[in-house]
mmCIF file of C-alpha atoms and ligand atoms in Angstrom:
data_model
loop_
_atom_site.group_PDB
_atom_site.id
_atom_site.type_symbol
_atom_site.label_atom_id
_atom_site.label_comp_id
_atom_site.label_asym_id
_atom_site.label_seq_id
_atom_site.Cartn_x
_atom_site.Cartn_y
_atom_site.Cartn_z
ATOM 1 C CA MET F 1 170.459 152.338 76.453
ATOM 2 C CA SER F 2 167.040 153.828 75.165
ATOM 3 C CA GLU F 3 167.953 152.558 71.810
ATOM 4 C CA ASN F 4 167.781 148.981 73.118
ATOM 5 C CA ILE F 5 164.512 149.835 74.613
ATOM 6 C CA ASN F 6 162.867 151.378 71.829
ATOM 7 C CA SER F 7 164.392 148.438 69.431
ATOM 8 C CA LEU F 8 162.882 145.556 72.095
ATOM 9 C CA LYS F 9 159.694 147.197 72.052
ATOM 10 C CA SER F 10 159.675 147.256 68.057
ATOM 11 C CA THR F 11 160.587 143.620 67.796
ATOM 12 C CA PHE F 12 157.919 142.736 70.318
ATOM 13 C CA GLU F 13 155.384 144.643 68.447
ATOM 14 C CA ASN F 14 156.594 142.919 65.332
ATOM 15 C CA GLU F 15 156.685 139.336 66.639
ATOM 16 C CA LEU F 16 153.422 139.865 68.320
ATOM 17 C CA SER F 17 151.641 140.985 65.094
ATOM 18 C CA LEU F 18 153.249 137.571 63.547
ATOM 19 C CA VAL F 19 151.632 135.746 66.497
ATOM 20 C CA ASP F 20 148.570 133.120 65.859
ATOM 21 C CA LEU F 21 146.102 135.102 68.192
ATOM 22 C CA THR F 22 143.833 131.952 67.885
ATOM 23 C CA ASN F 23 146.952 129.704 69.752
ATOM 24 C CA LYS F 24 147.139 130.648 73.270
ATOM 25 C CA GLU F 25 150.052 128.151 73.590
ATOM 26 C CA ALA F 26 151.767 130.508 70.829
ATOM 27 C CA VAL F 27 150.874 133.545 72.852
ATOM 28 C CA ASP F 28 152.232 132.065 75.945
ATOM 29 C CA ASN F 29 155.603 131.372 74.491
ATOM 30 C CA LEU F 30 155.623 135.144 73.811
ATOM 31 C CA ARG F 31 154.912 135.780 77.295
ATOM 32 C CA VAL F 32 157.722 133.709 78.428
ATOM 33 C CA LYS F 33 160.468 135.158 75.913
ATOM 34 C CA TYR F 34 159.818 138.477 77.025
ATOM 35 C CA LEU F 35 158.514 138.737 80.885
ATOM 36 C CA GLY F 36 159.621 135.291 81.994
ATOM 37 C CA LYS F 37 162.523 134.913 84.601
ATOM 38 C CA LYS F 38 165.268 134.903 81.758
ATOM 39 C CA GLY F 39 162.816 136.841 79.401
ATOM 40 C CA LEU F 40 164.127 140.093 77.328
ATOM 41 C CA VAL F 41 162.632 142.514 79.335
ATOM 42 C CA THR F 42 163.673 140.986 82.368
ATOM 43 C CA ASP F 43 167.252 140.768 80.978
ATOM 44 C CA LEU F 44 167.215 144.759 80.465
ATOM 45 C CA LEU F 45 166.169 145.132 84.176
ATOM 46 C CA LYS F 46 169.421 143.158 85.384
ATOM 47 C CA GLN F 47 171.433 145.361 83.410
ATOM 48 C CA MET F 48 170.394 148.196 85.110
ATOM 49 C CA GLY F 49 173.114 147.286 87.844
ATOM 50 C CA THR F 50 175.953 147.920 85.356
ATOM 51 C CA LEU F 51 174.774 151.498 84.685
ATOM 52 C CA PRO F 52 176.420 154.772 86.503
ATOM 53 C CA ALA F 53 174.217 155.200 89.693
ATOM 54 C CA GLU F 54 172.772 158.956 88.206
ATOM 55 C CA GLU F 55 171.434 156.965 85.113
ATOM 56 C CA ARG F 56 169.441 154.296 86.659
ATOM 57 C CA PRO F 57 166.420 156.049 87.489
ATOM 58 C CA ALA F 58 165.768 157.241 84.004
ATOM 59 C CA TYR F 59 166.809 154.111 82.833
ATOM 60 C CA GLY F 60 164.589 152.076 85.472
ATOM 61 C CA LYS F 61 161.543 153.945 84.049
ATOM 62 C CA LEU F 62 162.108 153.395 80.738
ATOM 63 C CA VAL F 63 162.150 149.634 80.976
ATOM 64 C CA ASN F 64 159.328 149.740 83.618
ATOM 65 C CA GLU F 65 157.258 151.381 80.947
ATOM 66 C CA LEU F 66 157.902 148.660 78.251
ATOM 67 C CA LYS F 67 157.363 145.745 80.814
ATOM 68 C CA ALA F 68 153.680 147.317 81.429
ATOM 69 C CA PHE F 69 153.489 147.775 77.646
ATOM 70 C CA VAL F 70 154.552 143.869 76.928
ATOM 71 C CA ALA F 71 152.249 142.878 79.983
ATOM 72 C CA GLU F 72 149.135 144.593 78.764
ATOM 73 C CA LYS F 73 149.639 143.302 74.970
ATOM 74 C CA ILE F 74 150.130 140.035 76.238
ATOM 75 C CA GLU F 75 147.291 139.883 78.602
ATOM 76 C CA GLN F 76 145.117 141.207 75.622
ATOM 77 C CA ALA F 77 146.141 138.606 73.304
ATOM 78 C CA ILE F 78 145.876 135.978 75.901
ATOM 79 C CA THR F 79 142.384 137.150 76.374
ATOM 80 C CA THR F 80 141.839 136.799 72.684
ATOM 81 C CA ALA F 81 143.191 133.631 72.332
ATOM 82 C CA GLN F 82 140.760 132.113 74.902
ATOM 83 C CA GLU F 83 137.803 133.553 73.321
ATOM 84 C CA ALA F 84 139.209 131.909 70.337
ATOM 85 C CA GLU F 85 139.561 128.656 72.099
ATOM 86 C CA LEU F 86 136.006 128.755 73.448
ATOM 87 C CA ASN F 87 134.533 129.578 70.676
ATOM 88 C CA LYS F 88 136.103 126.674 68.702
ATOM 89 C CA LYS F 89 135.054 124.207 71.603
ATOM 90 C CA LEU F 90 131.544 125.656 71.165
ATOM 91 C CA SER F 91 131.380 125.588 67.170
ATOM 92 C CA GLU F 92 132.534 121.918 67.703
ATOM 93 C CA GLY F 93 130.719 120.353 70.671
ATOM 94 C CA TYR F 94 127.322 121.857 69.761
ATOM 95 C CA VAL F 95 124.761 120.772 72.155
ATOM 96 C CA ASP F 96 120.916 121.746 71.614
ATOM 97 C CA VAL F 97 119.587 122.324 75.191
ATOM 98 C CA SER F 98 116.090 122.526 73.419
ATOM 99 C CA LEU F 99 116.596 118.536 73.394
ATOM 100 C CA PRO F 100 114.270 116.554 76.157
ATOM 101 C CA GLY F 101 116.388 114.944 78.658
ATOM 102 C CA ASN F 102 116.493 111.263 79.374
ATOM 103 C CA GLY F 103 114.269 111.737 82.035
ATOM 104 C CA ILE F 104 113.929 109.825 85.613
ATOM 105 C CA PRO F 105 110.992 107.409 85.268
ATOM 106 C CA VAL F 106 108.684 108.185 88.546
ATOM 107 C CA GLY F 107 106.308 105.702 89.623
ATOM 108 C CA SER F 108 102.477 106.632 90.594
ATOM 109 C CA THR F 109 99.902 105.694 92.980
ATOM 110 C CA HIS F 110 97.787 102.696 91.470
ATOM 111 C CA PRO F 111 94.103 103.722 90.380
ATOM 112 C CA LEU F 112 92.743 101.276 93.304
ATOM 113 C CA TYR F 113 94.541 102.854 95.788
ATOM 114 C CA ASP F 114 93.546 106.226 94.563
ATOM 115 C CA ILE F 115 89.681 105.225 94.513
ATOM 116 C CA ARG F 116 90.273 103.850 98.129
ATOM 117 C CA GLU F 117 91.728 106.893 99.384
ATOM 118 C CA GLU F 118 89.060 109.253 97.899
ATOM 119 C CA ILE F 119 86.570 106.983 99.419
ATOM 120 C CA ILE F 120 87.938 107.041 102.935
ATOM 121 C CA ASP F 121 88.341 110.793 102.685
ATOM 122 C CA PHE F 122 84.882 111.305 101.413
ATOM 123 C CA PHE F 123 83.104 109.198 104.448
ATOM 124 C CA ALA F 124 85.715 110.853 107.067
ATOM 125 C CA GLN F 125 84.465 113.671 106.359
ATOM 126 C CA MET F 126 81.272 112.850 106.965
ATOM 127 C CA GLY F 127 82.029 111.240 110.379
ATOM 128 C CA PHE F 128 82.492 107.352 109.541
ATOM 129 C CA GLU F 129 84.962 105.681 111.454
ATOM 130 C CA VAL F 130 87.344 103.270 108.938
ATOM 131 C CA ASP F 131 87.609 99.694 109.832
ATOM 132 C CA PHE F 132 89.698 97.485 107.840
ATOM 133 C CA GLY F 133 88.514 94.117 109.201
ATOM 134 C CA ARG F 134 90.249 90.847 108.111
ATOM 135 C CA ASP F 135 90.885 88.994 105.452
ATOM 136 C CA ILE F 136 89.788 85.520 107.068
ATOM 137 C CA GLU F 137 86.666 85.332 108.865
ATOM 138 C CA THR F 138 84.956 82.813 110.451
ATOM 139 C CA ASP F 139 81.666 81.142 108.899
ATOM 140 C CA TRP F 140 79.658 82.741 111.836
ATOM 141 C CA TYR F 141 80.905 86.546 110.849
ATOM 142 C CA ASN F 142 81.049 85.724 106.949
ATOM 143 C CA PHE F 143 77.255 84.107 106.560
ATOM 144 C CA GLU F 144 75.442 83.391 109.987
ATOM 145 C CA ALA F 145 75.797 86.628 111.744
ATOM 146 C CA LEU F 146 74.760 88.001 108.759
ATOM 147 C CA ASN F 147 71.159 86.116 108.976
ATOM 148 C CA THR F 148 72.635 83.268 106.535
ATOM 149 C CA PRO F 149 72.563 79.951 108.296
ATOM 150 C CA PRO F 150 74.375 76.938 106.811
ATOM 151 C CA ASP F 151 71.266 75.304 104.738
ATOM 152 C CA HIS F 152 70.355 79.209 103.449
ATOM 153 C CA PRO F 153 70.120 79.131 99.482
ATOM 154 C CA SER F 154 71.788 82.338 99.501
ATOM 155 C CA ARG F 155 74.981 81.171 100.562
ATOM 156 C CA ASP F 156 75.042 80.143 96.838
ATOM 157 C CA MET F 157 75.130 83.731 95.762
ATOM 158 C CA GLN F 158 78.618 83.959 96.622
ATOM 159 C CA ASP F 159 81.023 81.151 95.534
ATOM 160 C CA THR F 160 83.358 80.938 98.745
ATOM 161 C CA PHE F 161 86.870 79.733 99.303
ATOM 162 C CA TYR F 162 86.851 77.325 102.041
ATOM 163 C CA MET F 163 90.355 77.184 103.961
ATOM 164 C CA ASP F 164 89.216 74.778 106.807
ATOM 165 C CA GLU F 165 85.971 73.574 108.713
ATOM 166 C CA GLY F 166 83.984 77.044 109.442
ATOM 167 C CA VAL F 167 87.118 79.015 107.930
ATOM 168 C CA VAL F 168 86.666 81.299 104.702
ATOM 169 C CA LEU F 169 88.551 83.699 102.733
ATOM 170 C CA ARG F 170 86.108 86.444 103.280
ATOM 171 C CA SER F 171 83.584 86.635 100.217
ATOM 172 C CA HIS F 172 82.654 90.251 100.773
ATOM 173 C CA THR F 173 83.206 93.205 103.640
ATOM 174 C CA SER F 174 79.844 92.851 105.330
ATOM 175 C CA GLY F 175 81.460 90.605 108.255
ATOM 176 C CA THR F 176 83.285 93.591 109.497
ATOM 177 C CA GLN F 177 79.701 94.929 110.337
ATOM 178 C CA ILE F 178 79.486 91.853 112.774
ATOM 179 C CA HIS F 179 82.902 92.525 114.466
ATOM 180 C CA TYR F 180 81.907 96.398 114.568
ATOM 181 C CA MET F 181 78.456 96.085 116.094
ATOM 182 C CA GLU F 182 79.945 93.510 118.621
ATOM 183 C CA THR F 183 82.226 95.852 120.189
ATOM 184 C CA HIS F 184 80.400 99.470 119.566
ATOM 185 C CA LYS F 185 77.307 100.820 120.990
ATOM 186 C CA PRO F 186 75.208 103.021 118.464
ATOM 187 C CA PRO F 187 75.025 105.488 117.340
ATOM 188 C CA PHE F 188 77.742 105.165 114.862
ATOM 189 C CA ARG F 189 79.046 105.074 111.256
ATOM 190 C CA MET F 190 81.723 103.302 109.815
ATOM 191 C CA ILE F 191 83.163 101.863 106.627
ATOM 192 C CA ALA F 192 85.205 98.922 105.966
ATOM 193 C CA PRO F 193 87.413 99.033 102.771
ATOM 194 C CA GLY F 194 89.123 95.711 102.142
ATOM 195 C CA HIS F 195 90.346 92.737 99.925
ATOM 196 C CA VAL F 196 87.286 89.818 99.273
ATOM 197 C CA PHE F 197 87.757 86.478 97.664
ATOM 198 C CA ARG F 198 85.306 84.677 95.497
ATOM 199 C CA VAL F 199 85.660 81.836 92.874
ATOM 200 C CA ASP F 200 84.831 83.933 90.152
ATOM 201 C CA ASN F 201 86.489 84.728 87.140
ATOM 202 C CA ASP F 202 85.935 86.522 83.562
ATOM 203 C CA ALA F 203 86.163 90.246 82.205
ATOM 204 C CA THR F 204 84.121 92.163 85.266
ATOM 205 C CA HIS F 205 84.723 89.152 87.789
ATOM 206 C CA ALA F 206 88.026 88.436 89.465
ATOM 207 C CA PRO F 207 88.885 85.881 91.901
ATOM 208 C CA MET F 208 90.370 88.626 94.235
ATOM 209 C CA PHE F 209 88.763 92.458 94.501
ATOM 210 C CA GLN F 210 87.932 95.229 96.973
ATOM 211 C CA GLN F 211 85.135 95.989 98.256
ATOM 212 C CA CYS F 212 83.873 98.962 100.946
ATOM 213 C CA GLU F 213 81.047 98.259 103.100
ATOM 214 C CA GLY F 214 79.312 100.942 104.994
ATOM 215 C CA LEU F 215 77.214 100.584 108.412
ATOM 216 C CA VAL F 216 75.004 103.516 109.714
ATOM 217 C CA VAL F 217 73.039 102.832 113.226
ATOM 218 C CA ASP F 218 71.191 105.421 114.976
ATOM 219 C CA GLU F 219 67.452 105.866 116.041
ATOM 220 C CA ASN F 220 65.224 106.644 113.076
ATOM 221 C CA ILE F 221 67.706 105.796 110.463
ATOM 222 C CA SER F 222 65.656 105.305 107.214
ATOM 223 C CA PHE F 223 65.881 104.365 103.560
ATOM 224 C CA ALA F 224 65.822 107.897 102.691
ATOM 225 C CA HIS F 225 69.151 108.556 104.202
ATOM 226 C CA LEU F 226 70.986 105.556 102.307
ATOM 227 C CA LYS F 227 69.910 107.014 99.250
ATOM 228 C CA GLY F 228 70.807 110.809 100.282
ATOM 229 C CA VAL F 229 74.441 109.076 101.254
ATOM 230 C CA LEU F 230 75.032 107.138 98.362
ATOM 231 C CA GLN F 231 73.855 109.489 95.454
ATOM 232 C CA LEU F 232 76.063 112.446 96.838
ATOM 233 C CA PHE F 233 78.805 110.011 97.099
ATOM 234 C CA MET F 234 78.304 108.748 93.216
ATOM 235 C CA LYS F 235 78.339 112.480 92.316
ATOM 236 C CA LYS F 236 81.666 112.782 94.215
ATOM 237 C CA LEU F 237 83.051 109.785 92.326
ATOM 238 C CA PHE F 238 81.424 110.417 88.598
ATOM 239 C CA GLY F 239 80.562 114.036 88.898
ATOM 240 C CA GLU F 240 77.396 116.115 89.378
ATOM 241 C CA ASN F 241 75.463 114.538 86.279
ATOM 242 C CA VAL F 242 75.845 111.074 87.210
ATOM 243 C CA LYS F 243 72.206 109.640 88.007
ATOM 244 C CA THR F 244 71.482 106.989 90.425
ATOM 245 C CA ARG F 245 68.790 104.385 90.739
ATOM 246 C CA PHE F 246 67.656 101.767 93.224
ATOM 247 C CA ARG F 247 66.248 98.392 91.963
ATOM 248 C CA PRO F 248 64.493 95.801 94.489
ATOM 249 C CA SER F 249 66.824 93.136 95.364
ATOM 250 C CA PHE F 250 67.378 90.598 98.056
ATOM 251 C CA PHE F 251 70.496 89.975 100.471
ATOM 252 C CA PRO F 252 69.832 88.289 103.820
ATOM 253 C CA PHE F 253 71.295 90.919 105.929
ATOM 254 C CA THR F 254 69.247 93.685 104.616
ATOM 255 C CA GLU F 255 65.283 94.272 104.517
ATOM 256 C CA PRO F 256 64.545 96.065 102.297
ATOM 257 C CA SER F 257 67.287 95.367 99.760
ATOM 258 C CA ALA F 258 68.422 97.059 96.605
ATOM 259 C CA GLU F 259 70.966 97.294 94.032
ATOM 260 C CA MET F 260 72.754 100.636 93.130
ATOM 261 C CA ASP F 261 73.101 101.555 89.765
ATOM 262 C CA VAL F 262 74.648 104.715 87.991
ATOM 263 C CA SER F 263 73.599 106.416 84.648
ATOM 264 C CA CYS F 264 76.346 104.812 82.337
ATOM 265 C CA VAL F 265 79.629 107.165 82.713
ATOM 266 C CA PHE F 266 80.271 106.451 78.916
ATOM 267 C CA CYS F 267 77.213 107.423 77.652
ATOM 268 C CA GLY F 268 75.377 109.420 79.712
ATOM 269 C CA GLY F 269 72.536 106.852 80.120
ATOM 270 C CA ASN F 270 71.858 106.853 76.520
ATOM 271 C CA GLY F 271 72.676 103.612 76.079
ATOM 272 C CA CYS F 272 75.983 101.904 74.551
ATOM 273 C CA ARG F 273 78.138 98.781 74.161
ATOM 274 C CA ARG F 274 79.401 99.069 77.512
ATOM 275 C CA CYS F 275 76.221 99.161 79.656
ATOM 276 C CA LYS F 276 74.744 96.737 76.923
ATOM 277 C CA GLY F 277 72.163 99.249 75.828
ATOM 278 C CA THR F 278 70.543 99.877 79.443
ATOM 279 C CA GLY F 279 72.081 103.218 80.044
ATOM 280 C CA TRP F 280 73.060 102.088 83.777
ATOM 281 C CA MET F 281 75.623 100.304 85.530
ATOM 282 C CA GLU F 282 75.450 98.425 88.725
ATOM 283 C CA ILE F 283 77.692 99.556 91.401
ATOM 284 C CA GLY F 284 76.791 97.762 94.417
ATOM 285 C CA GLY F 285 74.043 96.683 96.896
ATOM 286 C CA CYS F 286 72.608 98.070 100.065
ATOM 287 C CA GLY F 287 69.480 98.056 102.011
ATOM 288 C CA SER F 288 68.158 98.465 105.598
ATOM 289 C CA VAL F 289 69.871 96.659 108.363
ATOM 290 C CA ASP F 290 67.628 92.983 108.869
ATOM 291 C CA PRO F 291 66.135 93.257 112.632
ATOM 292 C CA ASN F 292 67.863 89.598 112.844
ATOM 293 C CA VAL F 293 71.612 91.055 112.204
ATOM 294 C CA PHE F 294 70.940 93.135 115.096
ATOM 295 C CA LYS F 295 69.631 90.621 117.476
ATOM 296 C CA ASN F 296 72.754 88.544 116.437
ATOM 297 C CA CYS F 297 74.923 91.716 117.556
ATOM 298 C CA GLY F 298 73.096 92.166 120.784
ATOM 299 C CA ILE F 299 71.496 95.590 119.489
ATOM 300 C CA ASP F 300 67.911 96.471 120.320
ATOM 301 C CA SER F 301 66.070 96.447 116.940
ATOM 302 C CA GLU F 302 63.139 98.131 118.203
ATOM 303 C CA LYS F 303 65.371 101.337 119.278
ATOM 304 C CA TYR F 304 67.798 101.291 116.502
ATOM 305 C CA THR F 305 67.476 101.128 112.690
ATOM 306 C CA GLY F 306 70.252 101.207 110.194
ATOM 307 C CA PHE F 307 71.636 101.272 106.337
ATOM 308 C CA ALA F 308 74.155 99.282 105.084
ATOM 309 C CA PHE F 309 76.214 99.085 101.445
ATOM 310 C CA GLY F 310 78.600 97.464 99.935
ATOM 311 C CA PHE F 311 80.317 98.220 96.281
ATOM 312 C CA GLY F 312 83.352 96.936 94.582
ATOM 313 C CA LEU F 313 86.182 99.194 94.032
ATOM 314 C CA ASP F 314 87.523 97.501 91.129
ATOM 315 C CA ARG F 315 84.285 97.925 89.233
ATOM 316 C CA ILE F 316 84.752 101.952 89.868
ATOM 317 C CA ALA F 317 88.225 101.877 88.678
ATOM 318 C CA MET F 318 87.206 100.271 85.535
ATOM 319 C CA LEU F 319 84.274 102.626 85.108
ATOM 320 C CA ARG F 320 86.498 105.563 85.543
ATOM 321 C CA HIS F 321 89.303 104.681 83.541
ATOM 322 C CA SER F 322 87.243 102.664 80.950
ATOM 323 C CA ILE F 323 89.277 99.226 81.759
ATOM 324 C CA PRO F 324 87.963 96.791 79.465
ATOM 325 C CA GLU F 325 89.500 93.875 81.655
ATOM 326 C CA ILE F 326 89.108 93.690 85.440
ATOM 327 C CA SER F 327 92.043 91.442 85.911
ATOM 328 C CA LEU F 328 94.320 94.170 84.534
ATOM 329 C CA LEU F 329 94.161 96.160 87.687
ATOM 330 C CA THR F 330 96.128 93.173 89.321
ATOM 331 C CA SER F 331 98.415 92.285 86.760
ATOM 332 C CA ASN F 332 101.434 94.195 87.584
ATOM 333 C CA ASP F 333 101.788 95.143 83.918
ATOM 334 C CA GLN F 334 104.028 98.181 83.748
ATOM 335 C CA ARG F 335 102.541 99.135 80.419
ATOM 336 C CA PHE F 336 99.382 99.407 82.180
ATOM 337 C CA LEU F 337 99.981 100.860 85.341
ATOM 338 C CA GLU F 338 102.122 103.839 83.444
ATOM 339 C CA GLN F 339 98.889 104.935 81.967
ATOM 340 C CA PHE F 340 97.784 106.370 85.692
HETATM 341 C C1 LIG B 1 77.554 91.950 98.367
HETATM 342 O O1 LIG B 1 78.668 91.483 98.352
HETATM 343 C C2 LIG B 1 76.983 92.552 99.709
HETATM 344 N N1 LIG B 1 77.697 92.108 100.773
HETATM 345 C C3 LIG B 1 77.058 94.371 99.495
HETATM 346 C C4 LIG B 1 76.025 94.461 100.464
HETATM 347 C C5 LIG B 1 76.609 95.169 101.555
HETATM 348 C C6 LIG B 1 74.604 94.745 100.558
HETATM 349 C C7 LIG B 1 75.726 95.827 102.768
HETATM 350 C C8 LIG B 1 73.699 95.282 101.472
HETATM 351 C C9 LIG B 1 74.385 95.642 102.505
HETATM 352 P P1 LIG B 1 77.412 91.554 95.634
HETATM 353 O O2 LIG B 1 77.636 90.268 95.783
HETATM 354 O O3 LIG B 1 76.340 92.183 94.993
HETATM 355 O O4 LIG B 1 76.674 92.440 97.266
HETATM 356 O O5 LIG B 1 78.791 92.454 95.744
HETATM 357 C C10 LIG B 1 78.824 94.031 95.745
HETATM 358 C C11 LIG B 1 79.494 94.531 94.559
HETATM 359 O O6 LIG B 1 81.006 93.930 94.677
HETATM 360 C C12 LIG B 1 79.104 94.400 93.292
HETATM 361 O O7 LIG B 1 78.289 95.184 93.028
HETATM 362 C C13 LIG B 1 80.197 94.570 92.215
HETATM 363 O O8 LIG B 1 80.686 95.971 92.295
HETATM 364 C C14 LIG B 1 81.609 94.069 93.280
HETATM 365 N N2 LIG B 1 81.753 92.711 92.795
HETATM 366 C C15 LIG B 1 81.016 91.315 93.090
HETATM 367 N N3 LIG B 1 81.803 90.236 92.601
HETATM 368 C C16 LIG B 1 82.768 91.132 92.021
HETATM 369 C C17 LIG B 1 83.845 90.097 91.635
HETATM 370 N N4 LIG B 1 84.049 88.943 91.497
HETATM 371 N N5 LIG B 1 84.766 91.027 90.943
HETATM 372 C C18 LIG B 1 84.882 92.158 90.826
HETATM 373 N N6 LIG B 1 83.553 92.990 91.970
HETATM 374 C C19 LIG B 1 82.656 92.024 92.126
#
């Protein structure tokens, strides 16, 4: 009987040496042939019942040793076959993991939104309240209360969209000052960011743009306070090296009035094409609140003084990002917006 076992072992070793070890199926067939339910080793075990009882232990031991031997060799062969199969797949389906992925497009905040948030942050830290105001104003808030009666020539300074008799799309954010002063008692400080509308359209003027108004009212407020706050603000927007200058100007609601310029952010003040060789760029208007405006809002101009300013956010965005056309900011052109 032991000869049968030895001979089967040799046959197995022989067959195993001939099997293609890169072929998992061939190795599995060999396993079934020897160890399956009707396999050759299983057959040997079944034959044990035909033996006399005293021979069975020795026989069983030998067959079990053969079974363990075959099982171990088959397992090794299966591992070899699996590795070969994996290597084959890897070499066929080569993946360059260093290639960039397809990427998921991610949106970004609009430059005007970023600037508005920056402005709100800056002034909120200095104790200013924010009042967004309203886009539609009556003539009183947009003009009259701001010391601009109907026949006043300065009404022509801003070409206004009239909606109805005495109702306008606000042409500046200054009207929010009036609403605020009507409902608050000094001392106070506030800003009013928002959209404004004018019959205006060229490379640096849009029919709809954003302004931010500012108003501070208290006892002993002077033009020096105005300069201090705005100079600090310009440094925050354009960096420590930016210079500011105040040119005498006229607004009906401030006296004295000034136009504020910053040193050209492109040439550092040396003069270039963008600043038309002057070295300066206009940012907004400002001044000390005219006593007539206080009177219209029921504030005692003998006791209180104040300053106000209003600048254009679109202009700031244009300076910041070297944007040549103001209309690009509202064009919704994805190629433009993707740059921010
Ligand atoms: C005013 O609108 C005043 N209300 C500002 C003010 C407030 C003065 C408080 C004094 C006290 P002005 O018309 O200059 O001023 O406009 C202010 C700024 O808005 C300009 O400097 C410019 O930056 C911007 N701006 C004006 N018109 C346009 C336009 N059509 N498109 C884009 N920005 C504009």
